[in-house]
Steps between C-alpha positions, in 0.01 A plus 500: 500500500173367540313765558668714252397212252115528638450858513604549089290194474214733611577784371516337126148318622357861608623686189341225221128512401458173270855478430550816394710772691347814653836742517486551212430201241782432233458405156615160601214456768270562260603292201510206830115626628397481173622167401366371861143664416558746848281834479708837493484702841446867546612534836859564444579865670648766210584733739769420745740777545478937508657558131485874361445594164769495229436863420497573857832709688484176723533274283844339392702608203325403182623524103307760343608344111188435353410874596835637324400220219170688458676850522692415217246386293288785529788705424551291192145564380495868605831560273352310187205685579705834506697392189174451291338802601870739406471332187138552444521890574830550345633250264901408453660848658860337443762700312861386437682586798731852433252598220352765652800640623670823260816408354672823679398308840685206410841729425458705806443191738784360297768779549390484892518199599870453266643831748426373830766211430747773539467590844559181591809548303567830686446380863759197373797813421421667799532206755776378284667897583380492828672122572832656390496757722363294797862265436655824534379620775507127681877515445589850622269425827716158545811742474358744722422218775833360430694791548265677716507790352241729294553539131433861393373584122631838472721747717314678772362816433668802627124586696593197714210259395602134598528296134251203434618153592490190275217380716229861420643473173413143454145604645444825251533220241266334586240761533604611173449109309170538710361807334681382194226196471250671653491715192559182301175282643294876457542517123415121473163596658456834321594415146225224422236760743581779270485276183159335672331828544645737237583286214308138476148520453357141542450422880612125448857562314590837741411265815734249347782754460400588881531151627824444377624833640370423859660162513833631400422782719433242825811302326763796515408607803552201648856470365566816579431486915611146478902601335476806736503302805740225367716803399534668812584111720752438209645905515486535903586105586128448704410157603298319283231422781425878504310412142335141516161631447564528150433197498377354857143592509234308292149494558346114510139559500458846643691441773870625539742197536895573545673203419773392709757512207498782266515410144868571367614703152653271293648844360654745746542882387689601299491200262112608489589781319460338156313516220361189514400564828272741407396357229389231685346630755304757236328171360486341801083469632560687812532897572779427832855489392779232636828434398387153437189284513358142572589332170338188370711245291272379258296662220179313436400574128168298558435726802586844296293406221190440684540831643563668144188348422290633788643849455378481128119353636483752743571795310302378247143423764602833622496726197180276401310612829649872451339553130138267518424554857668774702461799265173452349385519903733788575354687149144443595565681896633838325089553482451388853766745644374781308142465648607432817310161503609359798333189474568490117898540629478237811365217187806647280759432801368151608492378129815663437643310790430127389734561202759688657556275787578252208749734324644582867601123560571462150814744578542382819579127349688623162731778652561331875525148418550390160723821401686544793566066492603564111750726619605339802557195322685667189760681786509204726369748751439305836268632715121552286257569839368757280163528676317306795170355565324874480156298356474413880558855646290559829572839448658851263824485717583171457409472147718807434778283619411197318413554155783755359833365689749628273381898570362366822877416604631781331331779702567245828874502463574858343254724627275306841851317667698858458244700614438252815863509575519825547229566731170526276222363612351198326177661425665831349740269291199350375358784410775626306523139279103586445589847389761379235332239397178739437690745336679225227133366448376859396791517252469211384112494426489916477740564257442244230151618465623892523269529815658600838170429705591350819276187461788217498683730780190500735435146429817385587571764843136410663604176525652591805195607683315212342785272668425682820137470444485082436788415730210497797294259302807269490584488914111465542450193235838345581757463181303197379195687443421556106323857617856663414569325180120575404574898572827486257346317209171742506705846615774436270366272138181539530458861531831690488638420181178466299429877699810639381549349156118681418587807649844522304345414195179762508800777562694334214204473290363886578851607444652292155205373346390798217189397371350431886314225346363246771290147510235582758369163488657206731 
């Protein structure tokens, strides 16, 4: 105890120069030198331990705010800086929105989107037809097992041919409701394509008309694959575990998760077969058909009208951006393309890109979270994991999954699971959900502006070598790399869509515009 008490006795001896502390001197011990009249030391080491550099890849995790802080601010000041010189060069471009569109537009778009209604209608009657038959057939199948015995149709034929059971009957049925919707969900995708193309001249009102017809499209479908399946367990008496992944798989963050207990219908065919059903289902923010859905209890008005709101801002910024910024830049690179100014054309995409980036999230946020939660909220719909983080992609694949999950879990359960299950291989399924997907782009970006070029179909199928291409990068940086996330933002906002809107509108422009006349300057 008593040389514990000695040696801190030195130590606090060794380490004071005229009462003041050499490692290192407080505030306090120099208020107290200074009051005693003690002279300040410079012998106090400053250097006592191997620290790197903040900035350094040794050095521990540090917040990098103030940087983001000064990001933003720039961005600020390069916007207002942008905003002045639009207005400089062009003035107030606004028009009233719809002005500029003919009045025979309006009435065309009008009649198309008021016909589509009745194939939902249609595919209604014919599942209603088909559920008759499918109690019909249940019945004579339970009196065939009862009695065990085969119930014939129609007398045998005097060449000897065996007559159909109840059970191929039953199955020609089916195949016949099958083609029955097939042709059903093909005229929902080729009336508003024919109208597009053929009939609707303003790109903006035929893509609208094609919208609608793809989701219903997606939407019957669905319903259709979805009754045919419930159909043939109700008709032929098949367990129910033979069909849980209608609703067993669900993908948590890009990784497949089957949960332990599958979610359960509420509504077991045939009391889907209604009207309502349908109905609700055809409003519902989702392209995958159930019997029945997660429901909420409660309808939040405060909740819905914010959303209203930010629907109405959105659209609003949006068609803003569209008239002042995006087409005087699009107008001026007609020139460019024509001369084959490559640098000229490089400028056009990279300006381009600031503002379309803007209108891209802009869509993102109205359509996939404020729309979608408006409608959710109006149908008490349940389950709204309408997207996932895709801002924080490391790479194309998994932003793919991430960012579109209704389609994203439509082409998973109907076309990738079915395809899987029957002996496909996971990279030729993929390829396949690439090639549909391409296709559907093409129609829906080639046919509103009357121009079948291949652009939005290219765009969308070379993502598959692209995935191929940066999934490398990924294994050699590790997942929590930002190299990957770096490659989507630049392959796909920065220079994609800018890249393909100029090239669509220099063919739309060399193709629909009469007089030819074109801003050269910036």
């Amino acid at each position: 105890m008593t040389e514990s008490t000695t040696g801190t006795t030195t130590t606090t001896i060794m380490s004071e120069t005229n009462g003041v502390k050499e490692i290192p001197p407080t505030l306090a011990d120099l208020k107290s030198s200074h009051r005693t009249g003690s002279a300040y030391s410079h012998t106090f080491p400053v250097h006592t331990k191997t620290i790197p550099s903040p900035l350094s890849k040794e050095a521990p995790p540090e917040s990098y705010r103030g940087f983001v802080n000064l990001g933003m601010l720039l961005l600020f000041g390069n916007n207002i800086r942008l905003i002045i010189e639009n207005y400089l060069k062009y003035g107030f471009l606004l028009s009233f929105p719809g002005s500029k569109v003919s009045k025979q537009d309006w009435i065309l778009t009008a009649i198309t989107h008021s016909i589509l209604p009745l194939n939902v209608l249609l595919a209604h009657l014919l599942e209603r037809w088909a559920m008759k038959k499918a109690i019909g057939f249940r019945k004579r199948l339970e009196e065939n097992r009862s009695s065990k015995t085969t119930v014939v149709d129609e007398k045998p034929k005097k060449q000897g041919k065996t007559p159909l059971s109840a059970e191929a009957v039953a199955r020609a049925n089916q195949s016949v409701v099958g083609w029955l919707h097939f042709l059903n969900v093909f005229f929902i995708i080729a009336w508003p394509s024919f109208m597009s193309y053929y009939m609707v001249f303003h790109p903006f009102m035929a893509m609208s008309c094609l919208m609608n017809g793809c989701i219903l499209f997606l939407k019957m479908t669905s319903y259709a694959l979805v009754n045919q399946d419930l159909r043939a367990a109700y008709i032929f008496d098949l367990p129910k575990d033979n069909f849980h992944h209608l609703a067993k798989v669900h993908d948590v963050a890009g990784k497949v998760h089957v949960r332990d207990e599958s979610f359960t219908y509420d509504v077991q065919y045939p009391d889907n077969i209604a009207i309502t059903n349908i109905g609700y289902f055809w409003f519902a923010p989702t392209l995958c058909y159930q019997p029945s859905y997660p429901r909420t209890t409660v309808f939040r008005k405060s909740f819905f009208i914010k959303r209203v709101l930010e629907i109405l801002t959105c659209l609003g910024m949006m068609y803003f951006l569209i008239e002042q910024y995006a087409t005087p830049t699009l107008r001026n690179s007609v020139g460019a393309f024509d001369q084959l100014a490559f640098g000229t054309i490089v400028e056009r995409v990279l300006k381009l890109s600031t503002t379309s980036v803007i209108i891209w999230l802009l869509m993102f946020y109205t359509f996939f979270h404020a729309c979608f939660n408006a409608l959710a909220e109006i149908l008490y719909f349940g389950d709204r994991c309408f997207y996932l983080a895709w801002w924080n992609a490391v790479s194309l694949q998994q932003y793919w999954k991430w960012w579109n999950k209704p389609v994203y879990t439509f082409f998973k359960r109907h076309v990738y699971l079915p395809l899987i299950t029957k002996g496909w291989h996971p990279i030729t399924a993929s390829i396949i959900i690439f090639t549909i997907s391409a296709i559907l782009h093409e129609v829906l970006i080639g046919f509103p502006t009357h121009m079948i070029l291949g652009y939005a179909f290219a765009g969308m199928f070379f993502q598959i070598p692209l995935i191929a291409l940066t999934a490398p990068l990924e294994k050699w940086r590790g997942p929590a790399s930002g190299l990957g996330n770096m490659i989507f933002w630049v392959s796909f906002t920065i220079v994609g869509q800018p890249a393909c809107a100029l090239l669509y509108y220099y063919h739309w422009t060399k193709r629909h515009v009469e007089d030819g006349a074109v801003i050269n300057g910036r």
